[in-house]
PDB file of C-alpha atoms in Angstrom:
ATOM      1  CA  MET A   2      13.352   9.400   4.689  1.00 97.00           C
ATOM      2  CA  LYS A   3      10.487  10.577   2.529  1.00 98.00           C
ATOM      3  CA  PHE A   4       7.413   8.391   2.171  1.00 98.00           C
ATOM      4  CA  LEU A   5       4.267   8.203   0.076  1.00 98.00           C
ATOM      5  CA  ASP A   6       1.009   7.140   1.767  1.00 98.00           C
ATOM      6  CA  LEU A   7      -1.220   5.232  -0.698  1.00 97.00           C
ATOM      7  CA  PHE A   8      -4.693   3.937   0.242  1.00 94.00           C
ATOM      8  CA  SER A   9      -4.049   6.232   3.188  1.00 96.00           C
ATOM      9  CA  GLY A  10      -7.332   5.785   5.024  1.00 95.00           C
ATOM     10  CA  ILE A  11      -7.214   8.104   8.018  1.00 94.00           C
ATOM     11  CA  GLY A  12      -3.443   7.866   8.329  1.00 95.00           C
ATOM     12  CA  GLY A  13      -2.383   4.804  10.315  1.00 92.00           C
ATOM     13  CA  PHE A  14       0.818   4.317   8.335  1.00 93.00           C
ATOM     14  CA  ARG A  15       1.517   8.034   8.395  1.00 96.00           C
ATOM     15  CA  LEU A  16       1.206   8.278  12.151  1.00 94.00           C
ATOM     16  CA  GLY A  17       3.794   5.545  12.657  1.00 93.00           C
ATOM     17  CA  MET A  18       6.101   6.815   9.949  1.00 96.00           C
ATOM     18  CA  GLU A  19       6.086  10.369  11.292  1.00 96.00           C
ATOM     19  CA  GLN A  20       6.654   9.124  14.842  1.00 94.00           C
ATOM     20  CA  ALA A  21       9.701   7.301  13.464  1.00 95.00           C
ATOM     21  CA  GLY A  22      10.990  10.601  12.038  1.00 97.00           C
ATOM     22  CA  HIS A  23      10.038  10.211   8.373  1.00 98.00           C
ATOM     23  CA  THR A  24       8.395  12.872   6.182  1.00 98.00           C
ATOM     24  CA  CYS A  25       5.227  12.395   4.143  1.00 98.00           C
ATOM     25  CA  VAL A  26       5.415  13.844   0.613  1.00 98.00           C
ATOM     26  CA  GLY A  27       1.934  12.810  -0.507  1.00 98.00           C
ATOM     27  CA  TYR A  28      -1.118  10.653  -0.035  1.00 98.00           C
ATOM     28  CA  CYS A  29      -3.908   9.018  -2.023  1.00 97.00           C
ATOM     29  CA  GLU A  30      -7.343   8.075  -0.682  1.00 97.00           C
ATOM     30  CA  ILE A  31     -10.615   7.615  -2.564  1.00 96.00           C
ATOM     31  CA  ASP A  32     -13.044   7.587   0.374  1.00 96.00           C
ATOM     32  CA  LYS A  33     -14.242  11.146   0.988  1.00 97.00           C
ATOM     33  CA  PHE A  34     -14.838  10.607   4.703  1.00 97.00           C
ATOM     34  CA  SER A  35     -11.396   9.091   5.247  1.00 96.00           C
ATOM     35  CA  ARG A  36      -9.827  11.970   3.282  1.00 97.00           C
ATOM     36  CA  LYS A  37     -11.651  14.524   5.380  1.00 97.00           C
ATOM     37  CA  SER A  38     -10.425  12.869   8.584  1.00 96.00           C
ATOM     38  CA  TYR A  39      -6.871  12.539   7.237  1.00 97.00           C
ATOM     39  CA  GLU A  40      -6.768  16.196   6.280  1.00 97.00           C
ATOM     40  CA  ALA A  41      -8.086  17.216   9.694  1.00 96.00           C
ATOM     41  CA  ILE A  42      -5.528  15.088  11.558  1.00 96.00           C
ATOM     42  CA  PHE A  43      -2.372  15.887   9.565  1.00 97.00           C
ATOM     43  CA  ASP A  44      -0.701  19.002   8.195  1.00 96.00           C
ATOM     44  CA  ILE A  45      -0.952  18.264   4.465  1.00 97.00           C
ATOM     45  CA  LYS A  46      -0.009  21.714   3.180  1.00 96.00           C
ATOM     46  CA  GLY A  47       2.194  21.484   0.097  1.00 96.00           C
ATOM     47  CA  GLU A  48       1.855  17.711  -0.267  1.00 98.00           C
ATOM     48  CA  TRP A  49       0.903  15.893  -3.439  1.00 98.00           C
ATOM     49  CA  THR A  50      -2.506  14.244  -3.253  1.00 98.00           C
ATOM     50  CA  ALA A  51      -4.811  12.155  -5.426  1.00 97.00           C
ATOM     51  CA  HIS A  52      -8.257  10.684  -4.910  1.00 97.00           C
ATOM     52  CA  ASP A  53      -8.124   7.547  -7.062  1.00 96.00           C
ATOM     53  CA  ILE A  54      -5.008   5.410  -7.509  1.00 95.00           C
ATOM     54  CA  THR A  55      -6.297   4.199 -10.889  1.00 95.00           C
ATOM     55  CA  THR A  56      -6.070   7.717 -12.339  1.00 97.00           C
ATOM     56  CA  VAL A  57      -2.599   8.564 -10.997  1.00 97.00           C
ATOM     57  CA  ARG A  58       0.004   9.259 -13.652  1.00 96.00           C
ATOM     58  CA  ILE A  59       3.599   8.438 -12.911  1.00 95.00           C
ATOM     59  CA  THR A  60       4.717  11.915 -13.965  1.00 95.00           C
ATOM     60  CA  GLU A  61       2.766  13.509 -11.110  1.00 95.00           C
ATOM     61  CA  LEU A  62       4.054  11.278  -8.293  1.00 96.00           C
ATOM     62  CA  PRO A  63       6.607  12.830  -5.933  1.00 97.00           C
ATOM     63  CA  THR A  64       9.860  10.982  -5.358  1.00 97.00           C
ATOM     64  CA  ALA A  65       9.810   8.963  -2.133  1.00 98.00           C
ATOM     65  CA  ASP A  66      12.183   6.488  -0.511  1.00 97.00           C
ATOM     66  CA  ILE A  67       9.306   4.478   0.964  1.00 98.00           C
ATOM     67  CA  TRP A  68       5.823   3.676  -0.306  1.00 98.00           C
ATOM     68  CA  CYS A  69       3.297   2.617   2.345  1.00 97.00           C
ATOM     69  CA  PHE A  70       0.019   1.041   1.349  1.00 94.00           C
ATOM     70  CA  GLY A  71      -2.707  -1.192   2.664  1.00 90.00           C
ATOM     71  CA  PHE A  72      -4.551  -2.094  -0.524  1.00 87.00           C
ATOM     72  CA  PRO A  73      -8.265  -2.978  -0.243  1.00 77.00           C
ATOM     73  CA  CYS A  74      -8.998  -6.278   1.465  1.00 81.00           C
ATOM     74  CA  GLN A  75     -12.652  -6.819   0.517  1.00 81.00           C
ATOM     75  CA  ASP A  76     -11.799  -9.636  -1.919  1.00 80.00           C
ATOM     76  CA  ILE A  77      -9.379 -11.300   0.510  1.00 83.00           C
ATOM     77  CA  SER A  78     -10.927 -10.939   3.962  1.00 79.00           C
ATOM     78  CA  LEU A  79     -12.855 -13.782   5.565  1.00 80.00           C
ATOM     79  CA  ALA A  80     -15.600 -11.193   6.050  1.00 84.00           C
ATOM     80  CA  GLY A  81     -15.771 -10.656   2.273  1.00 78.00           C
ATOM     81  CA  LYS A  82     -16.707 -12.837  -0.682  1.00 81.00           C
ATOM     82  CA  LEU A  83     -13.228 -14.416  -0.950  1.00 83.00           C
ATOM     83  CA  ARG A  84     -12.789 -13.589  -4.639  1.00 84.00           C
ATOM     84  CA  GLY A  85      -9.061 -13.010  -4.322  1.00 79.00           C
ATOM     85  CA  PHE A  86      -7.156 -11.481  -7.223  1.00 81.00           C
ATOM     86  CA  THR A  87      -8.734 -13.665  -9.904  1.00 79.00           C
ATOM     87  CA  THR A  88     -12.232 -12.196  -9.834  1.00 72.00           C
ATOM     88  CA  GLY A  89     -11.900  -9.492  -7.198  1.00 68.00           C
ATOM     89  CA  HIS A  90     -11.412  -5.975  -8.497  1.00 75.00           C
ATOM     90  CA  ARG A  91     -10.766  -4.061  -5.275  1.00 81.00           C
ATOM     91  CA  SER A  92      -7.905  -6.139  -3.921  1.00 80.00           C
ATOM     92  CA  SER A  93      -6.326  -6.290  -7.369  1.00 85.00           C
ATOM     93  CA  LEU A  94      -5.485  -2.605  -6.885  1.00 88.00           C
ATOM     94  CA  PHE A  95      -2.227  -4.007  -5.487  1.00 91.00           C
ATOM     95  CA  PHE A  96      -1.188  -4.433  -9.129  1.00 91.00           C
ATOM     96  CA  THR A  97      -2.095  -0.818  -9.913  1.00 94.00           C
ATOM     97  CA  VAL A  98       0.603   0.205  -7.435  1.00 95.00           C
ATOM     98  CA  THR A  99       3.169  -2.236  -8.806  1.00 96.00           C
ATOM     99  CA  ASN A 100       2.416  -1.029 -12.333  1.00 96.00           C
ATOM    100  CA  LEU A 101       3.238   2.507 -11.208  1.00 97.00           C
ATOM    101  CA  ILE A 102       6.553   1.255  -9.829  1.00 97.00           C
ATOM    102  CA  LYS A 103       7.291  -0.511 -13.140  1.00 97.00           C
ATOM    103  CA  GLN A 104       6.912   2.806 -14.953  1.00 97.00           C
ATOM    104  CA  LEU A 105       9.457   4.576 -12.743  1.00 96.00           C
ATOM    105  CA  PRO A 106      13.100   4.725 -13.757  1.00 95.00           C
ATOM    106  CA  ASP A 107      15.281   2.735 -11.360  1.00 92.00           C
ATOM    107  CA  ASN A 108      16.641   5.870  -9.670  1.00 93.00           C
ATOM    108  CA  ARG A 109      13.096   6.996  -8.728  1.00 95.00           C
ATOM    109  CA  ARG A 110      11.770   3.671  -7.461  1.00 97.00           C
ATOM    110  CA  PRO A 111      11.091   3.447  -3.730  1.00 97.00           C
ATOM    111  CA  THR A 112      13.783   1.584  -1.830  1.00 97.00           C
ATOM    112  CA  ILE A 113      11.281   0.180   0.678  1.00 97.00           C
ATOM    113  CA  LEU A 114       7.632  -0.876   0.439  1.00 96.00           C
ATOM    114  CA  PHE A 115       5.509  -1.323   3.561  1.00 95.00           C
ATOM    115  CA  ILE A 116       2.391  -3.257   2.583  1.00 91.00           C
ATOM    116  CA  GLU A 117      -0.448  -4.199   4.922  1.00 89.00           C
ATOM    117  CA  ASN A 118      -3.452  -6.449   4.480  1.00 85.00           C
ATOM    118  CA  VAL A 119      -5.543  -9.019   6.314  1.00 83.00           C
ATOM    119  CA  LYS A 120      -4.099 -12.336   7.497  1.00 86.00           C
ATOM    120  CA  ASN A 121      -6.107 -14.260   4.882  1.00 84.00           C
ATOM    121  CA  LEU A 122      -3.888 -12.787   2.144  1.00 87.00           C
ATOM    122  CA  LEU A 123      -1.466 -15.588   3.009  1.00 89.00           C
ATOM    123  CA  SER A 124      -3.990 -18.348   2.298  1.00 92.00           C
ATOM    124  CA  ILE A 125      -6.657 -17.056  -0.122  1.00 87.00           C
ATOM    125  CA  ASN A 126      -6.937 -19.300  -3.189  1.00 88.00           C
ATOM    126  CA  GLY A 127      -4.710 -21.907  -1.583  1.00 92.00           C
ATOM    127  CA  GLY A 128      -1.903 -19.383  -1.108  1.00 90.00           C
ATOM    128  CA  LEU A 129      -1.606 -18.670  -4.842  1.00 92.00           C
ATOM    129  CA  ASP A 130      -2.572 -15.008  -4.494  1.00 88.00           C
ATOM    130  CA  PHE A 131       0.164 -14.429  -1.921  1.00 91.00           C
ATOM    131  CA  LEU A 132       2.579 -16.238  -4.230  1.00 94.00           C
ATOM    132  CA  ARG A 133       1.542 -13.792  -6.979  1.00 92.00           C
ATOM    133  CA  VAL A 134       2.316 -10.894  -4.616  1.00 92.00           C
ATOM    134  CA  GLN A 135       5.755 -12.320  -3.873  1.00 94.00           C
ATOM    135  CA  ILE A 136       6.555 -12.995  -7.542  1.00 95.00           C
ATOM    136  CA  GLU A 137       5.405  -9.519  -8.566  1.00 94.00           C
ATOM    137  CA  LEU A 138       7.581  -7.874  -5.920  1.00 95.00           C
ATOM    138  CA  TYR A 139      10.559 -10.121  -6.669  1.00 96.00           C
ATOM    139  CA  GLN A 140      10.313  -9.255 -10.385  1.00 96.00           C
ATOM    140  CA  LEU A 141      10.426  -5.576  -9.420  1.00 96.00           C
ATOM    141  CA  GLY A 142      13.690  -6.241  -7.578  1.00 95.00           C
ATOM    142  CA  TYR A 143      12.401  -6.382  -3.997  1.00 96.00           C
ATOM    143  CA  ASP A 144      13.303  -8.927  -1.350  1.00 94.00           C
ATOM    144  CA  VAL A 145      10.120  -9.863   0.485  1.00 93.00           C
ATOM    145  CA  GLU A 146       9.723 -10.427   4.202  1.00 91.00           C
ATOM    146  CA  TRP A 147       6.358 -10.810   5.892  1.00 90.00           C
ATOM    147  CA  SER A 148       4.839 -11.439   9.245  1.00 90.00           C
ATOM    148  CA  VAL A 149       1.420 -11.720  10.792  1.00 87.00           C
ATOM    149  CA  LEU A 150       0.954  -9.428  13.746  1.00 82.00           C
ATOM    150  CA  ASP A 151      -1.559 -10.001  16.484  1.00 77.00           C
ATOM    151  CA  SER A 152      -3.049  -6.557  16.171  1.00 70.00           C
ATOM    152  CA  ALA A 153      -5.072  -7.045  19.375  1.00 71.00           C
ATOM    153  CA  ALA A 154      -1.965  -5.819  21.161  1.00 72.00           C
ATOM    154  CA  LEU A 155      -1.707  -2.789  18.861  1.00 67.00           C
ATOM    155  CA  VAL A 156      -5.050  -1.781  17.345  1.00 64.00           C
ATOM    156  CA  PRO A 157      -8.675  -2.985  17.344  1.00 57.00           C
ATOM    157  CA  PRO A 158      -8.566  -6.810  17.093  1.00 54.00           C
ATOM    158  CA  THR A 159      -8.151  -7.974  13.502  1.00 53.00           C
ATOM    159  CA  PRO A 160      -5.040 -10.004  12.533  1.00 54.00           C
ATOM    160  CA  ARG A 161      -3.091  -8.233   9.774  1.00 56.00           C
ATOM    161  CA  ALA A 162      -0.355  -9.391   7.422  1.00 58.00           C
ATOM    162  CA  PHE A 163       2.523  -6.952   6.951  1.00 63.00           C
ATOM    163  CA  ILE A 164       4.940  -7.205   4.060  1.00 62.00           C
ATOM    164  CA  HIS A 165       8.251  -5.380   4.127  1.00 65.00           C
ATOM    165  CA  CYS A 166      10.215  -5.177   0.886  1.00 61.00           C
ATOM    166  CA  ARG A 167      13.636  -3.754   0.171  1.00 66.00           C
ATOM    167  CA  THR A 168      15.397  -3.564  -3.163  1.00 63.00           C
ATOM    168  CA  SER A 169      18.125  -6.143  -3.644  1.00 61.00           C
TER     169      SER A 169
END
C-alpha cells in the first residue's frame, strides 16, 4: 500500500511502514534538522514533499491508502504547558490534517490513518480532547481503535498513544 508521512520527523513511521512492505509517496516536516536527517536516511527521489502542513493544498497531495502522522504533542504532554486543543496551537495541527481529509473526494481519502501521540492525549482536559479526536475521526467515517504502548520495550522510554483508524 502507498502511504503519506506527515509530521515525519526523522522517519519513525516510515521505517516501520517500509519494513512492512509499504511504499512512501510523500512526506511533510517543518523542522529543518529533522528534514535533513530524513532526507539523508531515506531515498526520497521523486516523492512529494512539503515543509509546513498549514500551507499544503489538497490539489498537491499524492493519493495514498494510509496517512501516518504524529502531530505535535507540546500542548498535550505532561512535560508541556498542558494547553490541550482549546488554547494550544501546535497540537491543534491534528485538525489541519483532518481538514485536508474533509476536502478530498471519498475515492481519494486514505483508507487507514495511523496516528501517534503521547499517553496524556487520553486524559488532557478531563479526556475531552481525546473525545474531540474520536468524534472528528468518526465524522470523517473512520472507526477508531487506540492503545497505549509501553515504548520502553520499543524505543527510548516515553509512553505513547497510538490510534488506528479504518473507514467504515
